[in-house]
């Protein structure tokens, strides 16, 4: 198949590109390299040494398969985006190209507006171009578990749609799960959902929205094949996801910084499983298109304190409880369905199994780049 990966230079997009190319698909990576620019802006960056995009793509062509690159800003260059889709004629597009850090979106006015403008406009530009240029293209979008909020108020979290009974008519029906964002970034993912509902209802666009858990880990079988293919690894207080921050702290013998009591439960997935789930979604593209297909792309649920405990036991790491910079419940329970992707053959990697290798790799890579001052940099909200 021909697949465009928007945001294919990023943490999830690059390993996914390689997984798709390995499976024999022809992949076009589209990226404006804005994440590399934000690294400079924040004086932070990947703990692993990542090759420039030219070298990455050359290595992918040598070692893996058919990968090309196009430098394009999907929010700011809608006509170039349309031309690209018209020329490449993709069977599927994968939309990773959004500003993805909740803390970054809460820094201030500039970052709030950038996150909304970039994420909503970019996603809408893709839908709008596809309607005119190639309406049978399958759109796969990375949403987040954060669209649901984190509670068991409505029971186990279903895949996108909540079964309800209407009091007035006594009718049973399903509605899009009530959105409950916890940051401007999460708000953009909730708004993306409405864009998809409308484009599916009005033009019948074929859309899969993947509500992904927090991604952890760094390597996949494909990124290990050449040093130029290595994936990025964020460990700072703004872009570092919680388990990756803990992994880098354990690898560098500094205390694991748990926000608040650590009683927040969250859903997690390993980076190699992210790539696998996208591949499964791309390849299984025959489904009931009368509504947006929504899957929860998660492997397991753990509390933040529970995660710290796993690392403390294996690595004898110290744990430090710090004030929670985020406005969120101190503690919550969470139960999440992932039956959709499992029905397509997804067999998740669980945390304890893969953790040891990832910590070793990160420890090795950290010797030069780990900067303790980047650990507690989250803004407060
Ligand atoms: N990392 C996680 O834990 C996680 C969890 C849930 C959902 N997601 C979602 O997955 C997607 C990818 O996340 P990631 O961790 O790989 O983020 P990332 O920041 O590493 O990658 C995003 C990529 O998109 C590019 N990009 C951003 N705006 C663009 C634009 N306007 N035009 C072209 N390229 C643009 C960036 O340069 C970057 O390479 C995001 O949408 C994110 O919300 C990530």
Tab-separated table of C-alpha atoms and ligand atoms in Angstrom:
chain	number	residue	atom	x	y	z
A	1	UNK	CA	0.000	0.000	0.000
A	2	UNK	CA	1.015	3.639	-0.346
A	3	UNK	CA	1.027	5.438	3.001
A	4	UNK	CA	1.784	9.045	3.971
A	5	UNK	CA	3.046	9.433	7.538
A	6	UNK	CA	2.482	13.016	8.670
A	7	UNK	CA	4.852	13.778	11.546
A	8	UNK	CA	7.040	10.845	10.495
A	9	UNK	CA	10.212	12.364	11.991
A	10	UNK	CA	8.776	12.222	15.546
A	11	UNK	CA	8.987	9.764	18.441
A	12	UNK	CA	6.010	7.644	17.285
A	13	UNK	CA	6.126	8.535	13.584
A	14	UNK	CA	9.676	7.380	12.839
A	15	UNK	CA	9.396	3.804	14.218
A	16	UNK	CA	5.975	3.531	12.542
A	17	UNK	CA	7.465	4.601	9.203
A	18	UNK	CA	10.113	1.894	9.511
A	19	UNK	CA	7.582	-0.777	10.550
A	20	UNK	CA	5.356	0.030	7.558
A	21	UNK	CA	8.289	0.092	5.127
A	22	UNK	CA	9.561	-3.214	6.544
A	23	UNK	CA	6.159	-4.731	5.796
A	24	UNK	CA	6.581	-3.737	2.146
A	25	UNK	CA	4.513	-0.547	2.063
A	26	UNK	CA	5.666	2.518	0.140
A	27	UNK	CA	5.995	5.290	2.734
A	28	UNK	CA	6.156	9.067	2.307
A	29	UNK	CA	7.283	10.862	5.485
A	30	UNK	CA	5.932	14.418	5.711
A	31	UNK	CA	7.302	16.658	8.457
A	32	UNK	CA	8.161	20.327	9.012
A	33	UNK	CA	10.808	19.385	11.627
A	34	UNK	CA	9.080	21.676	14.153
A	35	UNK	CA	9.887	19.280	17.004
A	36	UNK	CA	13.613	19.642	16.351
A	37	UNK	CA	13.104	23.429	16.465
A	38	UNK	CA	11.214	23.161	19.787
A	39	UNK	CA	14.176	21.175	21.189
A	40	UNK	CA	16.335	24.244	20.548
A	41	UNK	CA	13.681	26.608	21.922
A	42	UNK	CA	13.518	24.621	25.201
A	43	UNK	CA	17.288	24.002	25.364
A	44	UNK	CA	16.430	20.366	25.739
A	45	UNK	CA	16.398	17.511	23.274
A	46	UNK	CA	16.548	13.823	22.674
A	47	UNK	CA	18.719	11.813	25.033
A	48	UNK	CA	19.598	9.577	22.109
A	49	UNK	CA	21.648	11.061	19.300
A	50	UNK	CA	19.244	11.221	16.365
A	51	UNK	CA	20.483	11.519	12.800
A	52	UNK	CA	19.301	14.375	10.579
A	53	UNK	CA	16.318	13.514	8.398
A	54	UNK	CA	18.410	13.104	5.236
A	55	UNK	CA	20.650	10.479	6.860
A	56	UNK	CA	17.654	8.792	8.494
A	57	UNK	CA	15.889	8.360	5.162
A	58	UNK	CA	19.087	7.214	3.389
A	59	UNK	CA	19.589	4.554	6.094
A	60	UNK	CA	15.936	3.491	5.867
A	61	UNK	CA	16.277	3.054	2.108
A	62	UNK	CA	19.469	1.014	2.528
A	63	UNK	CA	18.341	-1.197	5.398
A	64	UNK	CA	14.549	-1.338	5.410
A	65	UNK	CA	12.535	-0.415	2.328
A	66	UNK	CA	10.750	2.260	0.333
A	67	UNK	CA	10.856	5.529	2.328
A	68	UNK	CA	10.811	9.082	0.940
A	69	UNK	CA	10.703	12.465	2.706
A	70	UNK	CA	8.793	15.678	1.993
A	71	UNK	CA	9.397	18.832	4.037
A	72	UNK	CA	5.974	20.436	4.493
A	73	UNK	CA	3.960	22.266	7.154
A	74	UNK	CA	0.494	20.714	6.944
A	75	UNK	CA	-1.106	23.582	8.891
A	76	UNK	CA	0.528	26.446	6.953
A	77	UNK	CA	0.779	24.978	3.433
A	78	UNK	CA	-2.658	23.591	2.472
A	79	UNK	CA	-2.215	23.866	-1.304
A	80	UNK	CA	1.152	22.042	-1.241
A	81	UNK	CA	-0.538	19.408	0.924
A	82	UNK	CA	-3.280	18.945	-1.694
A	83	UNK	CA	-0.670	18.671	-4.464
A	84	UNK	CA	1.241	16.063	-2.516
A	85	UNK	CA	-1.875	13.916	-2.012
A	86	UNK	CA	-2.789	14.347	-5.690
A	87	UNK	CA	0.710	13.231	-6.794
A	88	UNK	CA	1.298	10.410	-4.314
A	89	UNK	CA	-2.297	9.028	-4.296
A	90	UNK	CA	-2.057	7.335	-0.879
A	91	UNK	CA	-4.220	4.398	0.178
A	92	UNK	CA	-3.847	5.582	3.770
A	93	UNK	CA	-2.475	8.567	5.686
A	94	UNK	CA	-1.370	8.507	9.314
A	95	UNK	CA	-1.719	11.804	11.193
A	96	UNK	CA	0.926	12.193	13.935
A	97	UNK	CA	1.788	15.811	13.042
A	98	UNK	CA	0.534	17.697	16.069
A	99	UNK	CA	2.112	19.556	18.999
A	100	UNK	CA	1.831	16.736	21.476
A	101	UNK	CA	2.963	17.861	24.936
A	102	UNK	CA	0.279	18.855	27.464
A	103	UNK	CA	2.851	20.832	29.525
A	104	UNK	CA	4.041	22.738	26.416
A	105	UNK	CA	0.442	23.691	25.594
A	106	UNK	CA	0.057	25.157	29.081
A	107	UNK	CA	3.184	27.365	29.159
A	108	UNK	CA	1.438	30.576	28.072
A	109	UNK	CA	-0.546	32.466	25.426
A	110	UNK	CA	1.890	31.795	22.563
A	111	UNK	CA	2.051	28.045	23.188
A	112	UNK	CA	-1.741	27.738	23.714
A	113	UNK	CA	-2.405	29.440	20.390
A	114	UNK	CA	0.321	27.531	18.573
A	115	UNK	CA	-1.048	24.196	19.799
A	116	UNK	CA	-4.617	25.019	18.731
A	117	UNK	CA	-3.629	26.548	15.369
A	118	UNK	CA	-1.183	23.796	14.488
A	119	UNK	CA	-3.235	20.788	15.599
A	120	UNK	CA	-6.763	21.726	14.553
A	121	UNK	CA	-5.819	23.398	11.275
A	122	UNK	CA	-3.370	20.644	10.276
A	123	UNK	CA	-5.885	17.861	10.906
A	124	UNK	CA	-8.663	19.783	9.177
A	125	UNK	CA	-6.426	20.517	6.163
A	126	UNK	CA	-5.843	16.780	5.707
A	127	UNK	CA	-9.591	15.998	5.755
A	128	UNK	CA	-10.430	18.915	3.475
A	129	UNK	CA	-7.778	17.959	0.895
A	130	UNK	CA	-8.795	14.289	0.908
A	131	UNK	CA	-12.486	15.086	0.302
A	132	UNK	CA	-11.594	16.805	-2.981
A	133	UNK	CA	-8.510	14.947	-4.138
A	134	UNK	CA	-8.851	11.284	-3.115
A	135	UNK	CA	-11.932	10.628	-0.968
A	136	UNK	CA	-11.355	6.874	-0.609
A	137	UNK	CA	-8.123	7.476	1.389
A	138	UNK	CA	-8.184	5.900	4.845
A	139	UNK	CA	-7.263	8.502	7.510
A	140	UNK	CA	-5.658	7.149	10.671
A	141	UNK	CA	-5.286	9.702	13.438
A	142	UNK	CA	-3.495	9.558	16.752
A	143	UNK	CA	-5.853	10.698	19.460
A	144	UNK	CA	-5.207	10.266	23.167
A	145	UNK	CA	-6.764	8.485	26.141
A	146	UNK	CA	-6.880	11.985	27.659
A	147	UNK	CA	-10.023	12.804	25.607
A	148	UNK	CA	-12.037	10.630	28.007
A	149	UNK	CA	-10.736	12.236	31.193
A	150	UNK	CA	-9.496	9.766	33.758
A	151	UNK	CA	-12.370	8.356	35.772
A	152	UNK	CA	-14.593	5.341	36.190
A	153	UNK	CA	-17.684	7.555	36.404
A	154	UNK	CA	-19.221	5.831	33.353
A	155	UNK	CA	-17.645	2.438	34.076
A	156	UNK	CA	-14.925	0.809	32.016
A	157	UNK	CA	-13.824	3.179	29.242
A	158	UNK	CA	-15.301	1.897	25.967
A	159	UNK	CA	-13.819	2.448	22.498
A	160	UNK	CA	-15.022	5.924	21.638
A	161	UNK	CA	-18.767	5.516	22.018
A	162	UNK	CA	-20.793	5.337	25.245
A	163	UNK	CA	-24.032	3.362	25.440
A	164	UNK	CA	-26.775	5.470	27.065
A	165	UNK	CA	-30.504	5.385	27.750
A	166	UNK	CA	-32.339	8.644	26.965
A	167	UNK	CA	-34.515	9.550	29.961
A	168	UNK	CA	-37.256	11.268	27.920
A	169	UNK	CA	-37.740	8.605	25.235
A	170	UNK	CA	-36.370	5.569	27.102
A	171	UNK	CA	-34.434	4.811	23.909
A	172	UNK	CA	-31.059	3.045	24.086
A	173	UNK	CA	-28.381	4.552	21.893
A	174	UNK	CA	-24.660	5.298	21.631
A	175	UNK	CA	-23.037	8.727	21.733
A	176	UNK	CA	-19.462	9.921	21.302
A	177	UNK	CA	-17.969	9.559	24.792
A	178	UNK	CA	-18.295	12.915	26.634
A	179	UNK	CA	-14.994	14.754	26.134
A	180	UNK	CA	-13.168	15.792	29.291
A	181	UNK	CA	-9.779	17.347	28.396
A	182	UNK	CA	-7.172	18.196	31.025
A	183	UNK	CA	-5.017	20.613	28.997
A	184	UNK	CA	-5.129	22.733	25.824
A	185	UNK	CA	-3.326	19.899	24.027
A	186	UNK	CA	-6.009	17.397	25.091
A	187	UNK	CA	-8.669	19.927	24.092
A	188	UNK	CA	-7.310	19.907	20.518
A	189	UNK	CA	-7.682	16.120	20.389
A	190	UNK	CA	-11.313	16.469	21.532
A	191	UNK	CA	-11.920	19.017	18.762
A	192	UNK	CA	-10.240	16.727	16.206
A	193	UNK	CA	-12.912	14.159	17.084
A	194	UNK	CA	-15.703	16.528	16.007
A	195	UNK	CA	-13.934	17.252	12.718
A	196	UNK	CA	-13.862	13.511	12.039
A	197	UNK	CA	-17.519	12.986	13.009
A	198	UNK	CA	-18.573	15.664	10.532
A	199	UNK	CA	-16.339	14.589	7.632
A	200	UNK	CA	-17.480	10.994	8.085
A	201	UNK	CA	-21.174	11.957	8.312
A	202	UNK	CA	-21.174	14.387	5.409
A	203	UNK	CA	-18.665	12.935	2.958
A	204	UNK	CA	-18.321	9.354	4.199
A	205	UNK	CA	-14.573	9.690	4.807
A	206	UNK	CA	-13.032	6.488	6.124
A	207	UNK	CA	-11.427	7.366	9.449
A	208	UNK	CA	-9.787	5.432	12.297
A	209	UNK	CA	-9.103	7.439	15.463
A	210	UNK	CA	-6.658	5.738	17.823
A	211	UNK	CA	-6.879	6.926	21.416
A	212	UNK	CA	-3.381	6.129	22.483
A	213	UNK	CA	-2.079	5.676	26.013
A	214	UNK	CA	1.210	7.143	27.225
A	215	UNK	CA	4.006	5.761	25.079
A	216	UNK	CA	7.177	4.483	26.705
A	217	UNK	CA	10.431	2.885	25.567
A	218	UNK	CA	12.678	3.898	22.723
A	219	UNK	CA	13.815	1.068	20.494
A	220	UNK	CA	11.998	-1.184	18.047
A	221	UNK	CA	13.489	-4.072	16.053
A	222	UNK	CA	13.790	-1.705	13.061
A	223	UNK	CA	15.430	1.263	14.841
A	224	UNK	CA	18.130	-1.128	16.136
A	225	UNK	CA	19.325	-1.959	12.620
A	226	UNK	CA	21.582	1.080	12.135
A	227	UNK	CA	22.732	3.952	14.388
A	228	UNK	CA	21.236	6.401	11.879
A	229	UNK	CA	17.802	4.845	12.504
A	230	UNK	CA	17.828	5.404	16.282
A	231	UNK	CA	14.616	6.863	17.724
A	232	UNK	CA	14.320	10.072	19.747
A	233	UNK	CA	13.900	9.833	23.533
A	234	UNK	CA	12.509	12.787	25.484
A	235	UNK	CA	13.216	12.840	29.215
A	236	UNK	CA	12.546	16.463	30.167
A	237	UNK	CA	9.628	17.809	32.235
A	238	UNK	CA	7.825	19.111	29.133
A	239	UNK	CA	8.072	16.416	26.432
A	240	UNK	CA	9.254	13.433	28.489
A	241	UNK	CA	6.377	11.025	29.155
A	242	UNK	CA	6.211	9.781	32.728
A	243	UNK	CA	7.733	6.311	32.392
A	244	UNK	CA	10.478	7.550	30.058
A	245	UNK	CA	11.349	10.235	32.598
A	246	UNK	CA	11.595	7.515	35.275
A	247	UNK	CA	13.681	5.271	32.995
A	248	UNK	CA	16.214	8.038	32.322
A	249	UNK	CA	16.317	8.920	36.025
A	250	UNK	CA	16.923	5.276	37.010
A	251	UNK	CA	19.618	4.984	34.347
A	252	UNK	CA	21.363	8.111	35.693
A	253	UNK	CA	21.054	7.338	39.418
A	254	UNK	CA	18.901	10.356	40.221
A	255	UNK	CA	15.634	10.024	42.211
A	256	UNK	CA	12.432	9.236	40.314
A	257	UNK	CA	10.237	12.345	40.593
A	258	UNK	CA	6.628	11.327	41.289
A	259	UNK	CA	4.032	14.117	40.966
A	260	UNK	CA	1.779	14.375	44.061
A	261	UNK	CA	0.984	11.041	45.689
A	262	UNK	CA	1.446	9.142	42.422
A	263	UNK	CA	-2.132	7.894	42.773
A	264	UNK	CA	-3.025	8.793	39.169
A	265	UNK	CA	-3.779	5.726	37.051
A	266	UNK	CA	-2.916	5.951	33.370
A	267	UNK	CA	-2.871	3.662	30.336
A	268	UNK	CA	0.496	2.771	28.746
A	269	UNK	CA	1.865	1.271	25.553
A	270	UNK	CA	5.393	0.412	24.399
A	271	UNK	CA	6.724	2.251	21.313
A	272	UNK	CA	7.129	-0.977	19.346
A	273	UNK	CA	3.431	-1.733	19.960
A	274	UNK	CA	2.512	1.778	18.748
A	275	UNK	CA	4.125	0.937	15.403
A	276	UNK	CA	2.428	-2.472	15.334
A	277	UNK	CA	-1.047	-1.072	16.085
A	278	UNK	CA	-0.750	1.497	13.290
A	279	UNK	CA	0.349	-1.220	10.888
A	280	UNK	CA	-2.666	-3.331	11.924
A	281	UNK	CA	-4.975	-0.335	11.408
A	282	UNK	CA	-3.488	0.439	7.976
A	283	UNK	CA	-3.714	-3.148	6.774
A	284	UNK	CA	-7.216	-3.842	8.159
A	285	UNK	CA	-9.016	-1.141	6.257
A	286	UNK	CA	-12.296	-2.853	5.447
A	287	UNK	CA	-14.800	-1.931	8.163
A	288	UNK	CA	-18.242	-0.447	8.714
A	289	UNK	CA	-17.703	3.107	7.556
A	290	UNK	CA	-21.074	4.420	8.735
A	291	UNK	CA	-19.223	5.995	11.641
A	292	UNK	CA	-15.652	6.808	12.686
A	293	UNK	CA	-13.821	3.673	13.864
A	294	UNK	CA	-12.322	4.351	17.293
A	295	UNK	CA	-9.868	2.064	19.072
A	296	UNK	CA	-8.079	2.470	22.378
A	297	UNK	CA	-4.406	1.933	21.590
A	298	UNK	CA	-3.267	0.804	25.038
A	299	UNK	CA	-1.603	-2.203	26.604
A	300	UNK	CA	-2.161	-1.860	30.339
A	301	UNK	CA	-3.136	0.494	33.153
A	302	UNK	CA	-0.759	1.352	35.998
A	303	UNK	CA	-0.632	4.007	38.705
A	304	UNK	CA	2.284	6.453	38.583
A	305	UNK	CA	3.411	5.298	42.043
A	306	UNK	CA	3.110	1.681	40.826
A	307	UNK	CA	5.452	2.459	37.929
A	308	UNK	CA	7.975	4.077	40.261
A	309	UNK	CA	7.783	0.958	42.444
A	310	UNK	CA	8.623	-1.333	39.488
A	311	UNK	CA	11.760	0.713	38.754
A	312	UNK	CA	12.663	1.075	42.425
A	313	UNK	CA	12.660	-2.702	42.841
A	314	UNK	CA	14.655	-3.553	39.725
A	315	UNK	CA	17.186	-0.710	39.861
A	316	UNK	CA	17.235	0.136	43.541
A	317	UNK	CA	16.206	3.678	42.536
A	318	UNK	CA	15.241	6.393	45.044
A	319	UNK	CA	11.761	7.893	44.762
A	320	UNK	CA	11.039	11.563	45.472
A	321	UNK	CA	7.463	12.878	45.770
A	322	UNK	CA	7.189	16.453	44.398
A	323	UNK	CA	4.266	18.929	44.158
A	324	UNK	CA	2.047	18.037	41.215
A	325	UNK	CA	2.340	20.838	38.627
A	326	UNK	CA	-0.868	19.666	36.876
A	327	UNK	CA	-4.498	20.298	37.745
A	328	UNK	CA	-5.724	16.721	37.982
A	329	UNK	CA	-7.292	14.345	40.493
A	330	UNK	CA	-4.733	13.218	43.070
A	331	UNK	CA	-5.973	9.664	42.687
A	332	UNK	CA	-8.214	7.845	40.263
A	333	UNK	CA	-9.219	4.388	39.138
A	334	UNK	CA	-9.182	3.495	35.464
A	335	UNK	CA	-10.300	0.543	33.414
A	336	UNK	CA	-9.969	0.608	29.634
A	337	UNK	CA	-11.139	-1.652	26.825
A	338	UNK	CA	-8.647	-2.468	24.056
A	339	UNK	CA	-10.695	-5.217	22.407
A	340	UNK	CA	-10.756	-3.554	18.947
A	341	UNK	CA	-7.028	-3.759	18.256
A	342	UNK	CA	-6.830	-7.137	20.000
A	343	UNK	CA	-9.463	-8.412	17.567
A	344	UNK	CA	-7.060	-7.421	14.752
A	345	UNK	CA	-4.267	-9.478	16.334
A	346	UNK	CA	-2.589	-7.019	18.740
A	347	UNK	CA	-0.636	-8.813	21.475
A	348	UNK	CA	0.758	-6.178	23.824
A	349	UNK	CA	4.244	-6.131	25.320
A	350	UNK	CA	3.833	-5.705	29.073
A	351	UNK	CA	5.910	-3.330	31.077
A	352	UNK	CA	8.157	-5.605	33.110
A	353	UNK	CA	9.172	-7.687	30.080
A	354	UNK	CA	10.659	-4.894	27.966
A	355	UNK	CA	11.820	-2.489	30.643
A	356	UNK	CA	15.249	-3.899	31.379
A	357	UNK	CA	16.566	-3.569	27.829
A	358	UNK	CA	15.231	-0.040	27.480
A	359	UNK	CA	16.893	1.154	30.680
A	360	UNK	CA	20.234	-0.336	29.651
A	361	UNK	CA	20.071	1.288	26.235
A	362	UNK	CA	19.101	4.652	27.709
A	363	UNK	CA	21.842	4.468	30.355
A	364	UNK	CA	24.364	3.929	27.599
A	365	UNK	CA	23.065	6.790	25.501
A	366	UNK	CA	22.761	9.121	28.509
A	367	UNK	CA	26.413	9.440	29.323
A	368	UNK	CA	26.758	12.573	27.219
A	369	UNK	CA	23.320	14.142	26.943
A	370	UNK	CA	21.464	13.754	30.267
A	371	UNK	CA	20.989	17.146	31.926
A	372	UNK	CA	19.555	17.024	35.463
A	373	UNK	CA	18.263	20.581	35.080
A	374	UNK	CA	15.778	19.465	32.430
A	375	UNK	CA	13.960	17.024	34.724
A	376	UNK	CA	11.575	19.331	36.612
A	377	UNK	CA	10.726	21.914	33.959
A	378	UNK	CA	6.941	21.470	33.669
A	379	UNK	CA	4.842	24.665	33.945
A	380	UNK	CA	2.153	24.694	36.677
A	381	UNK	CA	-1.533	24.777	35.768
B	1	LIG	N1	4.126	10.215	22.757
B	1	LIG	C1	3.045	9.827	23.417
B	1	LIG	O1	3.126	9.341	24.554
B	1	LIG	C2	1.683	9.959	22.793
B	1	LIG	C3	0.570	9.488	23.512
B	1	LIG	C4	-0.697	9.604	22.956
B	1	LIG	C5	-0.848	10.193	21.713
B	1	LIG	N2	0.238	10.647	21.036
B	1	LIG	C6	0.022	11.306	19.742
B	1	LIG	O2	0.847	10.751	18.755
B	1	LIG	C7	1.268	11.776	17.850
B	1	LIG	C8	2.786	11.732	17.736
B	1	LIG	O3	3.374	11.939	19.002
B	1	LIG	P1	4.948	11.931	19.171
B	1	LIG	O4	5.234	11.567	20.569
B	1	LIG	O5	5.562	11.163	18.078
B	1	LIG	O6	5.261	13.480	18.995
B	1	LIG	P2	6.565	14.187	18.346
B	1	LIG	O7	6.508	15.596	18.777
B	1	LIG	O8	7.782	13.403	18.633
B	1	LIG	O9	6.273	14.076	16.770
B	1	LIG	C9	5.375	14.899	16.092
B	1	LIG	C10	5.988	15.187	14.717
B	1	LIG	O10	5.077	15.991	13.960
B	1	LIG	C11	5.800	17.048	13.324
B	1	LIG	N3	4.847	18.147	13.113
B	1	LIG	C12	4.175	18.863	14.054
B	1	LIG	N4	3.393	19.788	13.468
B	1	LIG	C13	3.568	19.670	12.118
B	1	LIG	C14	3.035	20.340	11.002
B	1	LIG	N5	2.199	21.373	11.134
B	1	LIG	N6	3.419	19.939	9.755
B	1	LIG	C15	4.281	18.895	9.598
B	1	LIG	N7	4.838	18.238	10.634
B	1	LIG	C16	4.479	18.617	11.890
B	1	LIG	C17	6.929	17.378	14.275
B	1	LIG	O11	8.023	18.004	13.657
B	1	LIG	C18	7.293	15.975	14.820
B	1	LIG	O12	8.294	15.364	14.043
B	1	LIG	C19	0.765	13.101	18.399
B	1	LIG	O13	-0.378	13.520	17.695
B	1	LIG	C20	0.413	12.769	19.813
B	1	LIG	O14	-0.630	13.560	20.276
B	1	LIG	C21	1.503	10.542	21.544
